[in-house]
Coordinates of C-alpha atoms in Angstrom, one line a residue:
M1 CA 38.2 -81.5 73.7
S2 CA 34.6 -80.9 72.3
Y3 CA 32.7 -83.5 71.5
I4 CA 32.2 -82.2 68.0
N5 CA 35.3 -81.0 66.4
F6 CA 35.4 -77.5 65.0
N7 CA 38.4 -76.9 62.9
S8 CA 39.6 -73.4 61.9
D9 CA 43.1 -74.2 60.6
S10 CA 42.3 -73.7 57.1
V11 CA 41.4 -70.2 57.5
K12 CA 44.6 -69.1 58.9
N13 CA 45.9 -67.4 55.6
F14 CA 42.8 -65.4 55.7
V15 CA 42.4 -64.5 59.5
A16 CA 44.9 -63.7 61.9
D17 CA 45.0 -64.6 65.3
H18 CA 45.1 -61.1 66.8
E19 CA 41.8 -60.5 64.9
L20 CA 39.9 -63.1 67.2
D21 CA 41.5 -61.2 70.0
E22 CA 40.1 -57.8 68.8
I23 CA 36.7 -59.2 68.5
Q24 CA 36.3 -60.6 71.8
P25 CA 35.0 -57.9 73.6
L26 CA 32.2 -57.7 71.1
V27 CA 31.5 -61.5 71.6
S28 CA 31.4 -61.0 75.3
L29 CA 28.8 -58.4 75.1
A30 CA 26.8 -60.7 72.7
H31 CA 27.3 -63.5 75.2
E32 CA 25.9 -61.3 78.0
Q33 CA 22.9 -60.1 76.2
L34 CA 22.2 -63.6 75.3
E35 CA 22.3 -65.1 78.5
N36 CA 21.0 -62.2 80.5
R37 CA 18.1 -61.8 77.9
S38 CA 18.7 -58.4 77.6
G39 CA 19.4 -58.1 73.7
A40 CA 16.9 -57.8 70.9
G41 CA 14.5 -60.4 70.7
A42 CA 14.9 -61.6 74.2
D43 CA 11.4 -62.6 74.3
F44 CA 12.4 -65.6 71.9
T45 CA 15.3 -66.9 73.6
D46 CA 13.7 -69.7 75.5
W47 CA 15.7 -72.1 73.3
V48 CA 18.9 -71.2 75.1
T49 CA 18.0 -73.5 78.1
L50 CA 15.5 -75.6 76.3
P51 CA 17.2 -78.9 76.7
T52 CA 17.8 -78.7 80.3
D53 CA 14.6 -77.1 80.9
T54 CA 12.6 -79.9 78.9
K55 CA 11.1 -82.3 81.5
Q56 CA 11.3 -86.2 81.0
A57 CA 7.5 -86.2 81.8
D58 CA 7.1 -84.2 78.2
L59 CA 9.3 -86.7 76.3
D60 CA 7.8 -89.3 77.5
R61 CA 4.4 -87.9 76.5
F62 CA 5.9 -87.5 73.1
K63 CA 7.2 -91.1 72.9
A64 CA 3.6 -92.3 74.0
A65 CA 1.8 -90.4 71.2
A66 CA 4.8 -91.7 68.6
Q67 CA 3.8 -95.4 69.8
Q68 CA 0.3 -94.9 69.2
I69 CA 0.9 -93.5 65.7
Q70 CA 3.1 -96.6 65.2
S71 CA 0.7 -99.0 66.6
D72 CA -2.2 -97.8 64.2
S73 CA -0.6 -96.4 61.1
D74 CA 1.9 -97.2 58.5
V75 CA 2.2 -93.5 57.6
L76 CA 2.5 -90.2 59.6
V77 CA 1.9 -87.0 57.3
V78 CA 3.8 -84.0 58.9
I79 CA 2.1 -80.8 57.9
G80 CA 4.0 -77.7 58.2
I81 CA 6.2 -74.9 56.6
G82 CA 9.5 -73.4 57.4
G83 CA 10.6 -74.2 60.8
S84 CA 7.5 -76.5 61.2
Y85 CA 9.2 -78.8 58.7
L86 CA 12.9 -78.5 58.1
G87 CA 14.1 -79.3 61.4
A88 CA 12.1 -82.7 61.6
K89 CA 12.8 -83.5 57.9
M90 CA 16.5 -82.8 58.5
A91 CA 16.6 -84.9 61.9
I92 CA 14.6 -87.9 60.3
D93 CA 17.1 -88.0 57.1
F94 CA 19.9 -87.9 59.4
L95 CA 18.8 -90.6 61.8
N96 CA 17.4 -93.0 59.4
P97 CA 18.4 -95.2 56.3
M98 CA 18.3 -93.0 53.1
F99 CA 15.5 -95.1 51.5
N100 CA 13.7 -95.7 55.0
N101 CA 10.2 -95.4 53.5
E102 CA 10.8 -97.8 51.1
L103 CA 11.6 -100.4 53.3
A104 CA 9.3 -103.0 54.6
K105 CA 7.7 -102.5 57.8
E106 CA 9.6 -105.0 59.8
Q107 CA 12.9 -103.5 58.6
R108 CA 11.9 -99.9 59.7
K109 CA 12.2 -98.5 63.3
G110 CA 8.9 -96.6 63.0
V111 CA 6.4 -95.5 60.6
K112 CA 7.0 -93.9 57.2
V113 CA 7.2 -89.9 57.5
Y114 CA 6.0 -87.8 54.7
F115 CA 5.6 -84.0 54.7
A116 CA 3.1 -81.7 53.2
G117 CA 2.2 -78.1 53.6
N118 CA 5.7 -77.2 52.6
S119 CA 4.5 -75.9 49.4
M120 CA 1.5 -74.7 47.0
S121 CA 2.0 -77.8 44.8
S122 CA -1.4 -79.5 43.6
A123 CA 0.7 -82.0 41.9
Y124 CA 2.8 -82.8 44.9
L125 CA -0.1 -83.4 46.9
T126 CA -1.8 -85.6 44.3
D127 CA 1.5 -87.6 44.1
L128 CA 1.7 -87.9 47.8
I129 CA -2.3 -89.1 48.3
R130 CA -1.5 -91.6 45.4
T131 CA 1.7 -92.9 47.5
I132 CA -0.2 -93.4 50.7
G133 CA -2.8 -95.0 48.8
D134 CA -4.8 -97.6 51.3
Q135 CA -2.1 -97.5 53.8
D136 CA -3.2 -96.6 57.4
F137 CA -2.1 -93.1 58.3
S138 CA -2.2 -90.4 60.8
V139 CA -1.6 -86.6 60.7
N140 CA 0.6 -84.2 62.8
I141 CA -0.6 -80.6 61.7
I142 CA 2.2 -78.0 63.1
S143 CA 1.2 -74.5 63.0
K144 CA 1.3 -71.5 65.7
S145 CA -1.7 -69.9 64.4
G146 CA -3.6 -72.6 62.2
T147 CA -4.1 -70.0 59.2
T148 CA -0.6 -70.1 57.6
T149 CA -1.8 -70.6 53.9
E150 CA 0.4 -73.8 52.7
P151 CA -0.2 -75.9 55.9
A152 CA -3.9 -75.0 56.3
V153 CA -4.4 -75.7 52.8
S154 CA -2.7 -79.3 53.0
F155 CA -4.5 -79.7 56.4
R156 CA -7.9 -79.2 54.7
V157 CA -6.9 -81.8 52.2
F158 CA -5.8 -84.5 54.4
K159 CA -8.6 -84.1 57.3
E160 CA -11.1 -84.6 54.5
L161 CA -9.1 -87.8 53.4
L162 CA -9.0 -89.1 57.0
E163 CA -12.7 -88.6 57.7
K164 CA -13.7 -90.3 54.4
K165 CA -11.4 -93.3 55.5
Y166 CA -12.3 -93.5 59.2
G167 CA -15.2 -91.5 59.8
K168 CA -15.3 -88.2 61.9
E169 CA -14.6 -90.0 65.3
G170 CA -12.1 -92.1 63.8
A171 CA -10.2 -89.0 62.1
K172 CA -10.0 -87.3 65.3
K173 CA -8.3 -89.9 67.0
R174 CA -5.3 -89.8 64.3
I175 CA -4.9 -86.0 64.1
Y176 CA -2.2 -84.7 66.5
A177 CA -2.1 -80.8 66.7
T178 CA 1.4 -79.1 67.6
T179 CA 0.4 -75.3 68.1
D180 CA -0.2 -72.3 70.3
G181 CA -1.0 -72.9 73.9
Q182 CA -3.8 -70.7 74.3
R183 CA -5.0 -68.8 71.5
G184 CA -5.2 -69.3 67.4
A185 CA -7.5 -71.1 64.9
L186 CA -5.6 -74.5 65.2
H187 CA -5.5 -74.0 68.9
N188 CA -9.2 -73.6 68.9
E189 CA -10.1 -76.3 66.5
A190 CA -8.0 -78.8 68.4
E191 CA -9.9 -78.2 71.6
E192 CA -13.2 -78.2 70.0
A193 CA -12.8 -81.4 68.2
G194 CA -10.5 -83.0 70.6
Y195 CA -7.3 -83.8 69.1
E196 CA -4.3 -84.5 71.1
T197 CA -2.3 -81.4 71.3
F198 CA 1.3 -80.2 71.9
V199 CA 2.3 -76.9 72.8
I200 CA 4.7 -74.9 70.8
P201 CA 6.5 -72.8 73.4
D202 CA 5.8 -69.1 73.5
G203 CA 9.6 -68.0 73.9
V204 CA 11.0 -70.4 70.9
G205 CA 10.9 -69.1 67.3
G206 CA 10.0 -71.6 64.5
R207 CA 13.6 -72.0 63.1
F208 CA 14.7 -72.9 66.8
S209 CA 11.8 -75.5 67.3
V210 CA 13.2 -78.7 66.4
L211 CA 14.0 -79.6 70.2
T212 CA 10.3 -78.9 70.9
P213 CA 7.2 -81.1 70.0
V214 CA 7.4 -79.7 66.5
G215 CA 10.5 -81.8 65.9
L216 CA 10.4 -84.3 68.6
L217 CA 7.0 -86.2 68.0
P218 CA 7.9 -86.9 64.0
I219 CA 11.4 -87.8 65.1
A220 CA 10.1 -90.1 67.7
A221 CA 7.3 -91.7 65.3
S222 CA 10.3 -92.3 62.8
G223 CA 11.7 -94.5 65.5
A224 CA 14.6 -92.3 66.4
D225 CA 15.6 -92.2 70.4
I226 CA 14.8 -88.5 71.4
D227 CA 16.0 -89.2 74.9
S228 CA 19.7 -89.3 73.4
L229 CA 18.9 -86.4 70.9
M230 CA 18.1 -84.3 74.0
Q231 CA 20.9 -85.5 76.0
G232 CA 23.3 -84.5 73.2
A233 CA 21.7 -80.9 73.3
R234 CA 22.0 -80.7 77.1
D235 CA 25.6 -81.6 76.9
S236 CA 26.1 -79.0 74.0
E237 CA 24.3 -76.4 76.2
R238 CA 26.7 -76.8 78.7
E239 CA 29.8 -77.1 76.5
Y240 CA 29.0 -73.8 74.7
D241 CA 28.1 -71.5 77.8
N242 CA 31.4 -69.7 77.8
E243 CA 32.2 -66.3 76.3
D244 CA 35.9 -67.2 75.7
L245 CA 36.6 -67.7 72.1
K246 CA 39.6 -70.1 72.9
K247 CA 37.0 -72.4 74.9
N248 CA 34.0 -71.9 73.1
D249 CA 34.0 -73.2 69.4
A250 CA 30.4 -72.2 68.6
Y251 CA 31.3 -68.6 69.5
R252 CA 34.7 -69.0 67.5
Y253 CA 32.7 -70.0 64.5
A254 CA 30.5 -67.2 64.8
A255 CA 33.5 -64.7 65.1
L256 CA 35.1 -66.1 62.4
R257 CA 31.9 -65.9 60.1
R258 CA 31.8 -62.2 60.9
I259 CA 35.5 -61.4 60.5
L260 CA 35.5 -63.0 56.8
Y261 CA 32.2 -60.9 56.2
D262 CA 34.0 -57.9 56.8
K263 CA 36.6 -58.8 54.5
G264 CA 34.3 -59.4 51.6
Y265 CA 33.2 -63.1 52.1
T266 CA 29.5 -62.4 52.2
S267 CA 28.2 -65.9 51.2
E268 CA 28.7 -69.2 53.0
L269 CA 28.6 -72.6 51.8
L270 CA 27.5 -75.4 54.0
T271 CA 28.8 -78.6 52.6
N272 CA 28.7 -82.1 53.3
W273 CA 29.9 -85.4 52.1
E274 CA 26.9 -87.6 53.1
P275 CA 23.5 -87.6 51.0
S276 CA 21.5 -88.1 54.1
M277 CA 22.8 -84.3 55.3
Q278 CA 21.0 -82.8 52.5
Y279 CA 18.5 -81.5 54.8
L280 CA 20.7 -80.6 57.5
S281 CA 21.9 -77.8 55.0
E282 CA 18.1 -76.7 54.2
W283 CA 17.4 -76.5 58.1
W284 CA 20.7 -74.5 58.5
K285 CA 19.8 -72.1 55.6
Q286 CA 16.7 -71.1 57.4
L287 CA 18.3 -70.8 60.9
M288 CA 21.2 -68.3 59.5
G289 CA 19.3 -66.6 56.7
E290 CA 16.3 -65.8 58.9
S291 CA 18.4 -64.8 61.8
E292 CA 20.8 -62.6 60.0
G293 CA 19.4 -61.2 56.9
K294 CA 18.2 -57.7 58.1
N295 CA 18.8 -54.1 57.6
Q296 CA 20.6 -55.1 54.4
K297 CA 23.3 -56.9 56.3
G298 CA 24.0 -60.7 57.0
I299 CA 25.8 -63.5 55.4
Y300 CA 23.8 -65.2 52.3
P301 CA 23.5 -68.8 53.4
T302 CA 23.6 -71.3 50.6
S303 CA 24.8 -75.0 50.3
A304 CA 26.5 -77.8 48.2
N305 CA 26.3 -81.6 48.5
Y306 CA 29.8 -83.4 47.7
S307 CA 31.0 -84.9 45.9
T308 CA 27.8 -84.5 43.6
D309 CA 27.9 -80.6 43.3
L310 CA 31.6 -80.7 42.7
H311 CA 30.6 -81.9 39.0
S312 CA 28.4 -78.8 38.8
L313 CA 29.4 -75.8 41.2
G314 CA 33.1 -76.9 41.6
Q315 CA 34.0 -74.9 38.8
Y316 CA 32.6 -71.7 40.3
I317 CA 33.4 -72.3 43.7
Q318 CA 37.2 -72.8 42.5
E319 CA 37.6 -70.0 40.1
G320 CA 34.4 -67.7 40.4
R321 CA 34.2 -64.6 42.4
R322 CA 36.1 -64.6 45.7
D323 CA 32.9 -63.6 47.8
L324 CA 32.3 -66.9 49.5
F325 CA 33.6 -69.4 52.0
E326 CA 32.7 -72.8 53.1
T327 CA 31.7 -74.6 56.1
V328 CA 32.0 -78.5 56.0
V329 CA 30.3 -80.7 58.1
K330 CA 32.2 -83.9 57.9
L331 CA 31.2 -87.3 59.6
D332 CA 34.5 -89.0 60.4
N333 CA 33.3 -92.4 61.2
P334 CA 30.5 -93.4 58.7
I335 CA 27.5 -95.7 59.8
V336 CA 28.7 -98.4 57.4
D337 CA 31.6 -98.7 54.9
M338 CA 32.0 -100.8 51.9
P339 CA 35.2 -102.1 50.4
L340 CA 36.0 -101.5 46.8
P341 CA 35.2 -104.8 44.7
T342 CA 38.4 -106.2 43.3
E343 CA 38.3 -107.3 39.4
E344 CA 40.8 -108.5 36.9
G345 CA 42.0 -105.9 34.5
N346 CA 41.8 -102.3 35.1
N347 CA 39.2 -101.3 32.4
D348 CA 37.5 -98.5 34.5
G349 CA 41.2 -97.3 36.0
L350 CA 40.2 -98.1 39.6
H351 CA 43.1 -100.6 39.9
Y352 CA 45.1 -98.1 42.3
L353 CA 41.9 -98.1 44.7
E354 CA 41.6 -101.6 45.5
G355 CA 42.1 -102.4 48.9
K356 CA 40.6 -99.2 50.0
T357 CA 37.0 -98.6 51.3
I358 CA 34.4 -96.2 49.7
D359 CA 34.8 -94.0 52.9
E360 CA 38.5 -93.7 52.7
V361 CA 38.1 -92.5 49.1
N362 CA 35.4 -90.0 50.2
T363 CA 37.5 -88.7 52.8
K364 CA 40.5 -88.1 50.7
A365 CA 38.4 -86.4 48.1
F366 CA 37.2 -84.0 50.9
Q367 CA 40.8 -83.4 52.0
G368 CA 41.5 -82.7 48.5
V369 CA 38.7 -80.3 48.0
V370 CA 39.8 -78.3 51.2
L371 CA 43.4 -78.0 49.8
A372 CA 42.3 -77.0 46.3
H373 CA 39.8 -74.4 47.5
V374 CA 41.9 -72.8 50.2
D375 CA 44.5 -72.7 47.4
G376 CA 42.1 -71.1 45.3
G377 CA 41.2 -68.3 47.8
V378 CA 38.2 -70.1 49.5
P379 CA 38.4 -69.8 53.3
N380 CA 37.5 -73.4 54.9
L381 CA 35.8 -74.0 58.1
A382 CA 35.2 -77.6 59.2
V383 CA 32.7 -79.3 61.8
H384 CA 33.8 -82.8 62.4
L385 CA 31.1 -85.5 63.7
P386 CA 32.4 -88.7 65.5
K387 CA 29.1 -90.5 64.7
Q388 CA 25.8 -90.1 62.8
D389 CA 23.6 -90.7 65.5
E390 CA 20.9 -88.9 68.0
Y391 CA 23.5 -87.9 70.8
T392 CA 25.4 -86.2 67.9
L393 CA 22.6 -84.5 66.1
G394 CA 21.3 -82.9 69.6
Y395 CA 25.0 -81.6 70.0
L396 CA 25.2 -80.3 66.6
I397 CA 21.8 -78.5 66.3
Y398 CA 22.6 -76.6 69.8
F399 CA 26.3 -75.7 68.2
F400 CA 24.6 -73.8 65.2
E401 CA 21.8 -72.4 67.2
K402 CA 24.0 -70.7 69.9
A403 CA 26.4 -69.6 67.0
V404 CA 23.8 -68.1 65.1
A405 CA 22.5 -66.1 68.0
I406 CA 26.0 -64.8 68.8
S407 CA 26.5 -64.0 65.2
G408 CA 23.3 -62.0 65.0
Y409 CA 24.3 -59.9 67.6
L410 CA 27.5 -59.2 66.2
F411 CA 25.8 -58.2 63.2
A412 CA 23.7 -55.7 65.3
V413 CA 20.3 -57.1 64.4
N414 CA 17.5 -58.9 66.0
P415 CA 18.5 -62.7 65.4
F416 CA 14.9 -63.8 66.6
N417 CA 12.3 -62.2 64.6
Q418 CA 11.6 -62.3 60.8
P419 CA 9.7 -58.9 59.6
G420 CA 10.7 -59.6 55.8
V421 CA 8.8 -63.1 55.9
E422 CA 5.5 -61.2 56.3
A423 CA 6.2 -59.2 53.0
Y424 CA 5.3 -62.0 50.5
K425 CA 2.2 -62.8 52.7
T426 CA 0.6 -59.4 52.3
A427 CA 0.8 -59.4 48.6
M428 CA -0.3 -62.8 48.2
F429 CA -3.2 -62.1 50.4
A430 CA -4.0 -59.0 48.6
L431 CA -3.8 -60.7 45.2
L432 CA -6.0 -63.7 46.3
G433 CA -8.9 -60.9 47.8
K434 CA -8.4 -62.0 51.5
P435 CA -10.8 -59.9 53.7
G436 CA -8.9 -57.0 55.3
Y437 CA -6.5 -56.6 52.4
E438 CA -8.9 -54.4 50.3
E439 CA -6.3 -51.4 49.9
E440 CA -3.4 -53.7 49.4
T441 CA -5.4 -55.4 46.6
K442 CA -5.8 -52.3 44.6
E443 CA -2.2 -51.3 45.0
Y444 CA -0.8 -54.6 43.9
S445 CA -3.3 -55.0 41.1
K446 CA -2.3 -51.7 39.8
S447 CA 1.1 -52.6 39.9
L448 CA 0.8 -55.8 37.8
G449 CA -1.5 -53.8 35.2
K450 CA -4.8 -55.1 36.0

């Protein structure tokens, strides 16, 4: 049995067993393309063996830098966008108490971690600077090129703050650059200034980079155990290295998604029952959407946080258009459980729940939602997690990464590029008057009536 339990029993009314048998040859071909590095985007498939290829010496270096940050800083500002942000944010939320940044230093395992460079909001930056206040802080700037607009803008702001607070020499010791190993504006600046630098592997795209220093350094700084995280990913790598749909749950998940898509279920809701998993969904949405959404094909990835969103989206999910299916990530054993208090009388109508814990109620709500949604025509898949810890998260990260690679090949697209992302950048650069975009500036200005 797999360490994490993928349950597809609730799609039996939507997908027949023979349909999985019929898609098996396509899955086998996708597996061969991925393992042999012969499919589209093969130059960006180093993540496939990344868990086992990562050396302990590298992990020790990340941990040493994290310890240095913890020793001289109360706060780490992680600057990045997309894959340079979502993986670390997802993991730190998953592995730490919900209000970790509000806890006293002696109650936390590591530093407070805040994120910047993930928007162009001056209000956000202003509020973050006010929140940091007089606390000692360091910066981890994450950018392959160093010229991506959102993180580059934030880095300018926080570099100036560091220099004002610690002087230029002191600031350099508090800047950690995660970037390209040979080229790019950030690489050149880091080399010239003497920042401690970590390399983003050439063969790993941003949305697959959480198990590189992109994610591992800030995760370690938060106090999480990256050795255990990588061990989970290594064991997952071995678990999901089999083309047989009867033996490989990650591939089975990919195959079922494709079969459901062909039946008209073109949107997938990733749902959870723990608020600390909200950013797991955000990371997953980039992984799935950026990998599959090409050539006017692909499943639209969206998410819901239960039970909260049952009181807003629940009506639509139950009785709206029948073009969506759900994949639930369910924690089977919570970090902590709380008994429902008893009291005299029954003014709140909760007498029938006395003697139960809150997680028991949560689990029954999960089971009831699956029954109701399946009965309403919404196929349901479930990924059950035995624990909420580093090992489990490493296992889960690799499960989803392997699944989307196979799914992308089943859609006959390149799962490892993102050509559409450049479209908005071209328009933005043109409208801002960036040198080299003169023709585009004329074109877009004309279309806006300027």
